[in-house]
Short mmCIF file of C-alpha atoms and ligand atoms in Angstrom, two decimals:
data_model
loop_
_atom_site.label_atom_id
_atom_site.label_comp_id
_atom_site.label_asym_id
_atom_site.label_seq_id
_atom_site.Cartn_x
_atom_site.Cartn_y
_atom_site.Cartn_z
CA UNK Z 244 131.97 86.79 124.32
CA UNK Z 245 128.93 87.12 122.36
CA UNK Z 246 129.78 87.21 118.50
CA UNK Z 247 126.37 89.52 118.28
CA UNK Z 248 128.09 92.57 119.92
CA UNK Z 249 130.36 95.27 119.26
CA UNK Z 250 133.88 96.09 121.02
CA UNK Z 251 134.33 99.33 121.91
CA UNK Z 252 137.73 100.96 123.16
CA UNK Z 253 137.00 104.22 124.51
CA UNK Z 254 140.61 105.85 124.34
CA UNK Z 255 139.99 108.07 126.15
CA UNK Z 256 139.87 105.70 129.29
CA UNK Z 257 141.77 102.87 128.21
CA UNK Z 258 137.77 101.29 129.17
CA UNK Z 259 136.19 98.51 126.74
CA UNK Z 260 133.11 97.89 126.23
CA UNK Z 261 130.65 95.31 124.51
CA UNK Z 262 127.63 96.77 123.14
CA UNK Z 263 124.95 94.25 121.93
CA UNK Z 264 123.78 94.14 118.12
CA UNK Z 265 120.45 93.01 117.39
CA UNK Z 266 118.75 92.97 113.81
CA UNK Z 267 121.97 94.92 112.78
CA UNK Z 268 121.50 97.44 114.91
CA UNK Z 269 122.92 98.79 118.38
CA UNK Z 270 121.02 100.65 120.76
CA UNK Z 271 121.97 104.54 121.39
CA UNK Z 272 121.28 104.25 124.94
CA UNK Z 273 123.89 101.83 125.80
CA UNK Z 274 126.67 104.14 124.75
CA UNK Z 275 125.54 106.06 127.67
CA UNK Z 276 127.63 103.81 129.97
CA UNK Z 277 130.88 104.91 128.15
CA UNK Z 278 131.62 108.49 130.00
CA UNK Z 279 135.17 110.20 131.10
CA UNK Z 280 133.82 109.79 134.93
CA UNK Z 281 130.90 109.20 136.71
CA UNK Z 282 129.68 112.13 137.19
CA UNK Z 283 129.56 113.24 133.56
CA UNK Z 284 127.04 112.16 130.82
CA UNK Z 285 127.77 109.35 128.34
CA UNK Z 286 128.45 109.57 125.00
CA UNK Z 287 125.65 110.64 122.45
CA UNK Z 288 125.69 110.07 118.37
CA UNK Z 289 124.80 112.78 116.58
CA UNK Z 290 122.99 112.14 113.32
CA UNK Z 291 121.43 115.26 111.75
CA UNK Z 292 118.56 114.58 109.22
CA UNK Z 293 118.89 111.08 111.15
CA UNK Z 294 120.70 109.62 107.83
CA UNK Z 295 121.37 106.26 110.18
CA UNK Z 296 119.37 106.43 112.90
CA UNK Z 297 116.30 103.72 113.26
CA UNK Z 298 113.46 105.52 115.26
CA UNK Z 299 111.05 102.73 115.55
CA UNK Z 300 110.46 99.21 114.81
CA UNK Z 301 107.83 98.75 111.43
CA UNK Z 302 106.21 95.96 110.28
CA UNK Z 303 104.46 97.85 107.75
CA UNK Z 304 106.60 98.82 104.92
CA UNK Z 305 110.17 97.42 103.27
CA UNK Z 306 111.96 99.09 101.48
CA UNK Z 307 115.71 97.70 99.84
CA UNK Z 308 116.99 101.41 98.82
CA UNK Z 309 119.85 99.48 96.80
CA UNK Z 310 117.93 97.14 95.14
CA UNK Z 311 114.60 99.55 94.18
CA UNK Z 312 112.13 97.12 96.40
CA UNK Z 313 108.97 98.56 97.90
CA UNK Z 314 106.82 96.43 99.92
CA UNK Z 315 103.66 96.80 102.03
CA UNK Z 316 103.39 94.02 104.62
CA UNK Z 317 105.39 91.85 102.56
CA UNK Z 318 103.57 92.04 99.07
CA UNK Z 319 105.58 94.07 96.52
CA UNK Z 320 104.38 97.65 95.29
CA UNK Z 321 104.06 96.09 91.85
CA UNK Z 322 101.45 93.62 92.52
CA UNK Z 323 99.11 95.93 94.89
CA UNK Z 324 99.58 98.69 91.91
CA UNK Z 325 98.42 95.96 89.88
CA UNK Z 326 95.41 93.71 91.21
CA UNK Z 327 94.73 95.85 94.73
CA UNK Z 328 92.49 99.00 95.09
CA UNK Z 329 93.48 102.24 97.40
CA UNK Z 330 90.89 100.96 100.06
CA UNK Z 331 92.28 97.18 100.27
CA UNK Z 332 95.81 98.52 100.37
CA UNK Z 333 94.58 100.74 103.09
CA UNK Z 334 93.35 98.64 104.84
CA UNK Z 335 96.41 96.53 104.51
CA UNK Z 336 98.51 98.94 105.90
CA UNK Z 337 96.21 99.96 109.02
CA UNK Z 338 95.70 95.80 109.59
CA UNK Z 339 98.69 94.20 108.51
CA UNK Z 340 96.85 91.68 106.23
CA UNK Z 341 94.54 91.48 103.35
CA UNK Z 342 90.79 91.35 104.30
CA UNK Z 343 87.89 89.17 103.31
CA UNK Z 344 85.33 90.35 101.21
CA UNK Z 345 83.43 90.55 103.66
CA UNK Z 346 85.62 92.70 105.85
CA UNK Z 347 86.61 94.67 102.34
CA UNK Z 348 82.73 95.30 102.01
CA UNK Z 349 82.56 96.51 105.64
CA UNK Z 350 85.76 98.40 105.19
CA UNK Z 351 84.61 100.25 102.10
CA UNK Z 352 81.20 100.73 103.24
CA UNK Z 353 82.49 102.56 106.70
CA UNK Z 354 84.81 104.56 104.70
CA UNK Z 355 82.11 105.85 102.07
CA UNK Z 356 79.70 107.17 104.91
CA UNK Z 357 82.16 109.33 105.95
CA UNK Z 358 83.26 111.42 103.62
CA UNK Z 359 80.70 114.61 104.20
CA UNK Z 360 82.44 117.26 106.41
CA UNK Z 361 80.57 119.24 108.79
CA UNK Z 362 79.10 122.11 107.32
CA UNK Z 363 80.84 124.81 109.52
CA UNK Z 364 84.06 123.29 107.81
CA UNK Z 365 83.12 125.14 104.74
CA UNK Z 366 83.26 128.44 106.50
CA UNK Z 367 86.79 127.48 107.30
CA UNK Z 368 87.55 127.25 103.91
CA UNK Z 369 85.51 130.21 102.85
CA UNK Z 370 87.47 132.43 104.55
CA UNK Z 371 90.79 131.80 102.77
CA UNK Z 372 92.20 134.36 100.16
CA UNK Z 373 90.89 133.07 96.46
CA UNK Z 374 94.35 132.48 95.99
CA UNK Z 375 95.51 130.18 99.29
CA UNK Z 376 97.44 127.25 98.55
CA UNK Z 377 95.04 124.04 98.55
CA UNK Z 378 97.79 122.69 100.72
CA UNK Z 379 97.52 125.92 103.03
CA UNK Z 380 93.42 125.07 102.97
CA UNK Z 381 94.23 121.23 103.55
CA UNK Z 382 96.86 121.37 106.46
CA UNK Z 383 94.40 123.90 108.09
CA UNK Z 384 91.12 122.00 107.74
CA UNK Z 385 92.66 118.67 108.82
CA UNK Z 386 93.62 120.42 112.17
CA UNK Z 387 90.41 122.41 112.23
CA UNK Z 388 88.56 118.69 112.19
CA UNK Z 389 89.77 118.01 115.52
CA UNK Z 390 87.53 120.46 116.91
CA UNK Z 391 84.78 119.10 115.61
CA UNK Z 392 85.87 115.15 117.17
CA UNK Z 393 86.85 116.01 120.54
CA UNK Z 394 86.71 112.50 121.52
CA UNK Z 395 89.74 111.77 119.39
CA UNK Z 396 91.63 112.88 122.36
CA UNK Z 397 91.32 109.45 123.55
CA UNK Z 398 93.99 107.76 121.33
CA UNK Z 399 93.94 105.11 124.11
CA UNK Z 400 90.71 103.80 123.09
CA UNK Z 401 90.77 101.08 120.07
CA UNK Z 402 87.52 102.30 119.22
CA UNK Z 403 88.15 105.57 119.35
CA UNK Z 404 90.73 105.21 117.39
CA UNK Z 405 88.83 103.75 114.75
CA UNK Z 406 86.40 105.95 114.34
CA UNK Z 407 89.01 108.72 113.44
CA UNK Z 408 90.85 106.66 111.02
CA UNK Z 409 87.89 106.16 109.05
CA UNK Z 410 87.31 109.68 109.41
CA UNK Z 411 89.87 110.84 108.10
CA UNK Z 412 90.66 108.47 104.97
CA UNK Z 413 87.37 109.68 104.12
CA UNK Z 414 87.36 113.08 104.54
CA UNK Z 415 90.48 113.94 103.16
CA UNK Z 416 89.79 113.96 99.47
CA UNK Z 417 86.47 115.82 100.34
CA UNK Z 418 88.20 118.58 102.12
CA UNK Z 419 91.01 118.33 99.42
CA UNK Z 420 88.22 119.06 96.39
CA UNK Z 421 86.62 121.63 98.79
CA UNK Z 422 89.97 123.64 98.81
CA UNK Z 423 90.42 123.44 95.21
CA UNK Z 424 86.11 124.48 94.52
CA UNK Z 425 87.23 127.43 96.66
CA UNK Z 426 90.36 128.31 95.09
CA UNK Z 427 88.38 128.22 91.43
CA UNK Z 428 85.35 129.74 92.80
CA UNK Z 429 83.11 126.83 92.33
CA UNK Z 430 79.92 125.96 94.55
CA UNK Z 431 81.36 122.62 96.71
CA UNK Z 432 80.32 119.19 95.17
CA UNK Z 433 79.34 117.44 97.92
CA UNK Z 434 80.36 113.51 97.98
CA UNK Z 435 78.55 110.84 95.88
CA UNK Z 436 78.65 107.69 97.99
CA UNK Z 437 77.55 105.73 94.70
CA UNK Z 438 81.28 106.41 93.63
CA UNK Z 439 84.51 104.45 94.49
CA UNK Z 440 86.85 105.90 96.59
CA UNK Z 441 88.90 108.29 93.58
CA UNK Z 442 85.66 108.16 91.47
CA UNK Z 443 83.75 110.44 93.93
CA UNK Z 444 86.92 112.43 94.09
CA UNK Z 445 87.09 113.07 90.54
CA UNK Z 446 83.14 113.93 91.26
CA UNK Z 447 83.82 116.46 93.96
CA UNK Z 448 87.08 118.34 91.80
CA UNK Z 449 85.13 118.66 88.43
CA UNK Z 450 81.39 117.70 88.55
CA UNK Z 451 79.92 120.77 87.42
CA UNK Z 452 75.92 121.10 85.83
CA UNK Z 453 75.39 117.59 85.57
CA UNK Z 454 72.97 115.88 87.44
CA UNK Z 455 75.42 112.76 88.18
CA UNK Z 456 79.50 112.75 87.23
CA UNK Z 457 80.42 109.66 85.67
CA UNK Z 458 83.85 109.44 85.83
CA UNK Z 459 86.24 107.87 83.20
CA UNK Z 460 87.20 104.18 84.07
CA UNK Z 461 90.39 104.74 83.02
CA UNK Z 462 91.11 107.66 85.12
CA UNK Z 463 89.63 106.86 87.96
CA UNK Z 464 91.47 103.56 88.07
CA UNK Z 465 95.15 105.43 87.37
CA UNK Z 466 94.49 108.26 90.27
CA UNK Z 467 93.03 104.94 92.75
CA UNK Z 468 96.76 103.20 91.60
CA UNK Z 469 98.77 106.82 92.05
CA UNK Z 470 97.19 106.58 95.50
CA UNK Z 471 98.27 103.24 96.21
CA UNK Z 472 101.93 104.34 95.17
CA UNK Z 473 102.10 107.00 98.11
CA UNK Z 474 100.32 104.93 100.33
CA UNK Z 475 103.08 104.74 102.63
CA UNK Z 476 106.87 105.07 102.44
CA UNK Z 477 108.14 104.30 105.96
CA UNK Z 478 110.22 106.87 108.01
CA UNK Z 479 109.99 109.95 105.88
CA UNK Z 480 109.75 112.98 106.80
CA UNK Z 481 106.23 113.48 106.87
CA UNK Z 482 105.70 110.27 108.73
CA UNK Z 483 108.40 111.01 111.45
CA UNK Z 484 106.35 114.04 111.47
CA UNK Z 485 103.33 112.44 112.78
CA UNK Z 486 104.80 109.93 115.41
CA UNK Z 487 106.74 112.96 116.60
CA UNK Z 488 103.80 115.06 117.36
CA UNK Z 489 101.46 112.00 117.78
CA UNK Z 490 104.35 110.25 120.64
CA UNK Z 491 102.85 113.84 122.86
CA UNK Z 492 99.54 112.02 122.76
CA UNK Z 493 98.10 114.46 120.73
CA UNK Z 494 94.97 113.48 118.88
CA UNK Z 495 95.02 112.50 115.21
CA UNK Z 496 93.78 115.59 113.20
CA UNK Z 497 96.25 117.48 114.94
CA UNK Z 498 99.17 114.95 114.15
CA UNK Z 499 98.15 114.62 110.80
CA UNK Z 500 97.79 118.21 109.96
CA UNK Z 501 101.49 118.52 111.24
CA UNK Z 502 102.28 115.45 109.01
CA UNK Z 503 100.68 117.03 106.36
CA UNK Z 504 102.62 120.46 107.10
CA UNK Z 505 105.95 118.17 106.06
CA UNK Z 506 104.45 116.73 103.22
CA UNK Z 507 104.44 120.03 101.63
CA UNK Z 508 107.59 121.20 101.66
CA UNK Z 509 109.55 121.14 98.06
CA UNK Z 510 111.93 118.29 98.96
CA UNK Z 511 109.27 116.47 99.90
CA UNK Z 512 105.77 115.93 98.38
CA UNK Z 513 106.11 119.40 97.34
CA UNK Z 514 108.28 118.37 94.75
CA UNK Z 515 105.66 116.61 92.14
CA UNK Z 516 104.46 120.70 91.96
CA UNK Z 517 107.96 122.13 91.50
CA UNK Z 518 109.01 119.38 88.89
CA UNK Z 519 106.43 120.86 86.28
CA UNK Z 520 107.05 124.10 86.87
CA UNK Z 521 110.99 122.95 86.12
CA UNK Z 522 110.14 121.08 83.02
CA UNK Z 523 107.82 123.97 82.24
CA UNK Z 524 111.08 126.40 82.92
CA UNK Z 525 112.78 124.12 80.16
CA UNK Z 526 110.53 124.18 77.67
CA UNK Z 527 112.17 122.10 75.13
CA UNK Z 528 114.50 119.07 74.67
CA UNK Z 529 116.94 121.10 73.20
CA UNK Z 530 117.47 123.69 76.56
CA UNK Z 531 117.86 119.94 78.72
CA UNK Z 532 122.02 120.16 78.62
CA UNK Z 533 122.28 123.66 79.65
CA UNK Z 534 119.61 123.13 82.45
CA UNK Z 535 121.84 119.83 83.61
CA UNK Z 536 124.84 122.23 83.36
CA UNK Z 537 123.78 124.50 86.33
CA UNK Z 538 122.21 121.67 87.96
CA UNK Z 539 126.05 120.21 88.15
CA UNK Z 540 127.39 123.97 88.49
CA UNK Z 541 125.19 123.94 92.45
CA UNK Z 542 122.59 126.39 90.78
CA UNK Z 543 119.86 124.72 92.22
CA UNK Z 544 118.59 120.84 92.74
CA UNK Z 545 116.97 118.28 89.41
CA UNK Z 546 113.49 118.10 91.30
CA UNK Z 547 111.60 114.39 90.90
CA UNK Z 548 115.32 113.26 91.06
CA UNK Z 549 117.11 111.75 93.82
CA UNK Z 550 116.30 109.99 97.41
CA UNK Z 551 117.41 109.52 100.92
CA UNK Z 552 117.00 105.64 100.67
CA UNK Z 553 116.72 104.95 96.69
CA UNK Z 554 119.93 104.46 95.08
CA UNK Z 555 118.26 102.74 92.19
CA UNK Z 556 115.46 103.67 90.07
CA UNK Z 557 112.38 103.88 92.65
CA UNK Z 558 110.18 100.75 91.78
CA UNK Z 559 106.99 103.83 91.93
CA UNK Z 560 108.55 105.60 89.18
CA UNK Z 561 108.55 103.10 87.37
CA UNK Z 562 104.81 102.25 87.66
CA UNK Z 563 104.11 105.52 86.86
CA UNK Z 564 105.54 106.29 84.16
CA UNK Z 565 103.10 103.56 82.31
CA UNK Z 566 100.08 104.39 84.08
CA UNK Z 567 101.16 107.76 82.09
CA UNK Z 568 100.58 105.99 78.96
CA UNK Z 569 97.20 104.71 80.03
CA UNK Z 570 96.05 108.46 80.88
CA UNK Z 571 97.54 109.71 77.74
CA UNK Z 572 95.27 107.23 75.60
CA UNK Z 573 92.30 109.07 77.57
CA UNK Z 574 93.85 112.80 77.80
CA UNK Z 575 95.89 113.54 75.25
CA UNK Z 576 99.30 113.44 75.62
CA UNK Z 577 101.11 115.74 77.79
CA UNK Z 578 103.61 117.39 76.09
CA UNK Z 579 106.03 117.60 79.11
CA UNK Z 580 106.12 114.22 79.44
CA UNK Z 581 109.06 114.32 76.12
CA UNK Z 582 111.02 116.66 78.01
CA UNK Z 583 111.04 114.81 81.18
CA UNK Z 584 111.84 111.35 79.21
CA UNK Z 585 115.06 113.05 77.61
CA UNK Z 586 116.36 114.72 80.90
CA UNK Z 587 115.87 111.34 82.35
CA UNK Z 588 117.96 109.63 79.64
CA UNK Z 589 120.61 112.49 79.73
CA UNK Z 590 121.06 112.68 83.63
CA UNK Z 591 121.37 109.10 83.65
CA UNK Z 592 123.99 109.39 81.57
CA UNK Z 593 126.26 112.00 83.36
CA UNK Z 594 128.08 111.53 85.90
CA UNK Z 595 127.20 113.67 88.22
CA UNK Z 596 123.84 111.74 88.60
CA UNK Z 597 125.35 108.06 88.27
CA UNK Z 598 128.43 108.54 91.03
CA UNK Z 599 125.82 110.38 93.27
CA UNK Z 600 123.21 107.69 92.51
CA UNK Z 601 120.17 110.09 91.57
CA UNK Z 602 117.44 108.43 89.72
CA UNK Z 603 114.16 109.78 88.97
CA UNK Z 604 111.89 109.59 92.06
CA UNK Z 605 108.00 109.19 92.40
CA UNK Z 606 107.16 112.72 91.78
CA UNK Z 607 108.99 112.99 88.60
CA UNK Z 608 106.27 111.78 86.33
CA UNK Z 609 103.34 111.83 88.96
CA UNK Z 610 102.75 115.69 87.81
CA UNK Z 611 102.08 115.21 84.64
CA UNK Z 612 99.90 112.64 84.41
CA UNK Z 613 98.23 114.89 87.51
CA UNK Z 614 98.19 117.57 84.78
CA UNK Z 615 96.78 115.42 81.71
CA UNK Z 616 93.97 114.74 84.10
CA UNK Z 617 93.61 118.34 84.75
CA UNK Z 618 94.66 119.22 88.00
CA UNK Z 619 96.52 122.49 88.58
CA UNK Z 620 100.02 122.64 89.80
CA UNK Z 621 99.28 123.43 93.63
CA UNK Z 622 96.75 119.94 93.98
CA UNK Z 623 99.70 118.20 93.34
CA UNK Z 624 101.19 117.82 96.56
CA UNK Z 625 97.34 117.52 98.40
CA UNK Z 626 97.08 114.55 95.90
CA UNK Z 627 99.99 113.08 97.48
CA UNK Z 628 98.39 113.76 101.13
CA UNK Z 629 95.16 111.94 100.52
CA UNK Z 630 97.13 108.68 98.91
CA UNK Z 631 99.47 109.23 102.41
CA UNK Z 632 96.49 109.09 104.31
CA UNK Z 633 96.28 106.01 105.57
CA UNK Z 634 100.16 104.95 105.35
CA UNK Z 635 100.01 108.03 108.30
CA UNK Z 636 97.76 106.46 110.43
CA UNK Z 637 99.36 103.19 110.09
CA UNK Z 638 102.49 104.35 111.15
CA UNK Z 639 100.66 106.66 113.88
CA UNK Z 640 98.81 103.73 115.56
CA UNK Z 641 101.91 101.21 115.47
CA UNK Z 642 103.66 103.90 117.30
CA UNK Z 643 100.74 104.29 119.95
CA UNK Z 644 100.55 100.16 120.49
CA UNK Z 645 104.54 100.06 120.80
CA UNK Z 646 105.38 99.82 124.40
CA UNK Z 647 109.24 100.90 123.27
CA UNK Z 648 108.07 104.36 122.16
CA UNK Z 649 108.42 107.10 124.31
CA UNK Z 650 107.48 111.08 123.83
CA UNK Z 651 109.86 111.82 121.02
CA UNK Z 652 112.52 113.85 122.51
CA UNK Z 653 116.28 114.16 120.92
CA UNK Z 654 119.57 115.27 122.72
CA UNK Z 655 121.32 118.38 121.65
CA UNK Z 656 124.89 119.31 121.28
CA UNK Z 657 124.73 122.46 122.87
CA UNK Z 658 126.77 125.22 121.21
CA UNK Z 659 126.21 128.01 122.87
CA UNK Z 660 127.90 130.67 125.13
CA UNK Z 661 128.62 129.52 128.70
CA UNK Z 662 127.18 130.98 131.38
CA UNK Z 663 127.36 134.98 131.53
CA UNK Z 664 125.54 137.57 133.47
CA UNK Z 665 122.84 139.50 132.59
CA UNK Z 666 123.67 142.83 130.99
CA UNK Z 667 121.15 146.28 131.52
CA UNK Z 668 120.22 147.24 128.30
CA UNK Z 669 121.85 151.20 128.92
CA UNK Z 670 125.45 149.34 129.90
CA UNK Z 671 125.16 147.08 126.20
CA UNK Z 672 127.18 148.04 123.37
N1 CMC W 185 119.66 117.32 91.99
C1 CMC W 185 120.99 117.55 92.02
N2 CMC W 185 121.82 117.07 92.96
C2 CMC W 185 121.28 116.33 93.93
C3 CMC W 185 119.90 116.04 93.97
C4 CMC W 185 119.09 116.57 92.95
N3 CMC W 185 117.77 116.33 92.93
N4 CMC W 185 119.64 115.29 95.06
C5 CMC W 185 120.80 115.10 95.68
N5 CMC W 185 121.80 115.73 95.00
C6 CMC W 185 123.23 115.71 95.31
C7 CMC W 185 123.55 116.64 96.45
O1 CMC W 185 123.87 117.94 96.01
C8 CMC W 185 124.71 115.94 97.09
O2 CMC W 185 125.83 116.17 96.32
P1 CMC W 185 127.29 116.39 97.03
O3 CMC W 185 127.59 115.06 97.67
O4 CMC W 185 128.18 116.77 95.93
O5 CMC W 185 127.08 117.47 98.05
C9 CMC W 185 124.37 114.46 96.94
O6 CMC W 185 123.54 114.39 95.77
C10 CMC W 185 123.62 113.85 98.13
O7 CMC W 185 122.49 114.69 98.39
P2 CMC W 185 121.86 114.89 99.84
O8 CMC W 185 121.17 116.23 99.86
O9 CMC W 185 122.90 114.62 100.88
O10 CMC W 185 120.80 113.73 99.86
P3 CMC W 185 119.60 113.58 100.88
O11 CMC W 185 119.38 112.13 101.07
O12 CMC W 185 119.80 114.39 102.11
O13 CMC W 185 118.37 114.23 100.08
C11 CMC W 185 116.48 114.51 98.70
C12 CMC W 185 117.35 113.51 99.48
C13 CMC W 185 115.26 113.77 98.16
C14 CMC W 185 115.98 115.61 99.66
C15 CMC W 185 117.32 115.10 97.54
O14 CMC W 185 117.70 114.08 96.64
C16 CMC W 185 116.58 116.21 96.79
O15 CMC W 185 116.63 117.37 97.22
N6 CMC W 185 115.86 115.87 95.67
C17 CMC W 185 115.06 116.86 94.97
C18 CMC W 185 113.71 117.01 95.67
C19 CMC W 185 112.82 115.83 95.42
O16 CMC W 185 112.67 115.35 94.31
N7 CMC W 185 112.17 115.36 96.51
C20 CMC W 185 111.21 114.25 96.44
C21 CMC W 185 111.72 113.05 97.15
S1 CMC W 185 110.79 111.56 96.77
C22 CMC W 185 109.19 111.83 97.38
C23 CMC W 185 109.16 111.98 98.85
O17 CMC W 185 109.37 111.03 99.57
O18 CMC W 185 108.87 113.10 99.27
#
């Protein structure tokens, strides 16, 4: 008998069975084989919010939830948040190792010519409400590119392919700063390909009479490293998102608009936006025990705090809560940032937070250095989307080159009536 394999009594039967492990992990489909009788189906897991279920095999991001380790093809978050730019770590992730300059140069260079959108996208965005989320603007626009590319359709094609990942790591931050012009009522600053990568965002947010933005060095170096932190996270929910909808060979915009659409909800990247409004809701240090008090009580959920796989501090956290430093020296120091020190200290103190494991997660400080640097509360989670970018399209393309992935399609545990027949609506009660 293998040692590699698992022993399963089904006592129902009386049958055994010996499943194979591999990499610590057993296949679903070979429970099928343990059934009642033939003619029946074999047994399913079920695993809701798929807390230990393994979709895919990844070579593109570690993570040791335990331990607080993030890696991206091996090299830990702290050294890429340290010596790498977003565009190297990008293209990192989409090629599984670091290029040489002269594939950087290339790299960069394809990226930078294309970040203008076609003009008709700007009717798009002209015709949302002054008030639309920028994340309502984004999700739509992303989609909305696919009309404009119908030849991403043919995800089959390497080159094809290509074309659309460049694409789209360059177009998001310029439909991102379009959404935002809109929702201010500015005139669109079109992209300055003289910029780096976050410099010519930071020109197509705030440029306003001047002839050229110059951004500050400082800044645009913190937003290029709080892009590198949400490069890519492995299976979250966002990124199940888009190998779900991209495993129906659907093209790219359209799987990354539905990533996107994930992204934004409040437990996930939605929740850099509602932390400030929370620390904002407490106001000062003093109000931070009462607030943990109905936090305990059920009220309602710490946001920034907690994590599916982190049950340590999360090693991005970290990271950013110096880069907040940095900005302050440049900005002026957020005042928020005092509040959201002290409820750290005092959550990780109680223990509530310390059985439960909660420590503060990547959005807890990521707001308010996104607010020193003056963007408002609803960029925060489009922010999140353009740094996501290209972790998405990693994740999309490994799933497309994987000959083990099929259309994603789970089982059900159907809980419904049995079969009954059809009532006329005049003999219903
Ligand atoms: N505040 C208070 N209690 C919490 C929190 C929180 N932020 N997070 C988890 N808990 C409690 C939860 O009530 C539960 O307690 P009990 O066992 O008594 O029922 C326990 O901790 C386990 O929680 P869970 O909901 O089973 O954990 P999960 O892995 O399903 O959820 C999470 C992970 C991130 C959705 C959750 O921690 C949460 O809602 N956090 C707040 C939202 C947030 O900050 N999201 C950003 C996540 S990091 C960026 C990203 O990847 O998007």
């Amino acid at each position: 008998m293998s040692k590699s394999s698992l022993s399963v009594t089904d006592n129902r039967t009386g049958k055994q069975y010996e499943i194979p492990i591999q990499n610590g992990t057993i296949r679903a489909v070979d429970l099928r084989q343990i059934k009642v009788a033939d003619d029946q189906a074999g047994l399913l897991t079920y695993d809701p919010g798929f807390l230990n279920t393994a979709s895919c095999r990844s070579a593109i991001t570690f993570i040791d939830g335990e331990k607080g380790i993030l890696r991206y093809r091996g090299y830990p978050i702290e050294q890429l948040a340290e010596r790498s730019t977003f565009l190297e770590t990008a293209y990192l992730l989409l090629h599984g190792e670091l290029p040489s300059a002269a594939d950087l140069d290339a790299w960069v260079h394809g990226v930078t010519h294309h970040t203008i959108v076609h003009e008709s996208i700007k009717k798009f965005i002209d015709g949302f409400h002054h008030d639309a989320h920028p994340m309502g603007m984004f999700v739509s626009t992303v989609a909305a590119l696919s009309t404009f590319y119908p030849e991403a359709k043919h995800i089959a094609e390497e080159r094809s392919r290509r074309n659309q990942i460049f694409r789209l790591i360059a177009k998001t931050p310029t439909l991102a700063a379009f959404a935002y012009r809109h929702s201010v009522g500015m005139p669109y600053a079109y992209p300055d390909n003289d910029l780096s990568y976050a410099g010519n965002f930071l020109n197509m947010m705030f440029k306003a009479t001047e002839v050229k933005y110059v951004p500050n060095k400082a800044l645009e170096r913190a937003l290029d490293v709080l892009f590198i932190l949400h490069a890519d996270h492995e299976q979250n929910c966002s990124t199940s998102t888009i190998r779900g909808v991209g495993s129906s060979h659907s093209d790219p915009y359209s799987a990354m608009a539905a990533a996107a659409a994930a992204l934004y909800g409040p437990l996930h990247g939605g929740a850099n936006e509602e932390v400030l409004r929370m620390l904002r809701e407490i106001g000062s240090k003093d109000k931070i025990p009462a607030y943990l008090e109905r936090v305990k009580r059920g009220e309602f959920r710490l946001f920034g705090f907690g994590h599916r796989i982190y049950k340590n501090y999360d090693p991005r956290a970290k990271i950013i809560k110096r880069i907040a430093e940095e900005v302050f020296d440049v900005t002026g120091k957020n005042p928020l940032i005092d509040i959201a020190v002290e409820l750290e200290r005092i959550a990780l103190q109680e223990d509530y937070f310390v059985t439960r494991k909660l420590y503060p997660n990547v959005d807890f400080y990521s707001g308010i250095i996104y607010e020193a640097m003056k963007f408002p509360l609803d960029m925060f989670p489009v922010l999140f989307a353009i740094g996501r970018t290209p972790g998405w399209l990693a994740q999309w393309q490994e799933m497309l080159l994987d000959k083990e992935q099929k259309i994603a399609r789970p089982q059900q545990i159907y809980a419904g009536p049995d079969q009954r027949d059809y009532v006329p609506i005049e003999a219903r009660r």
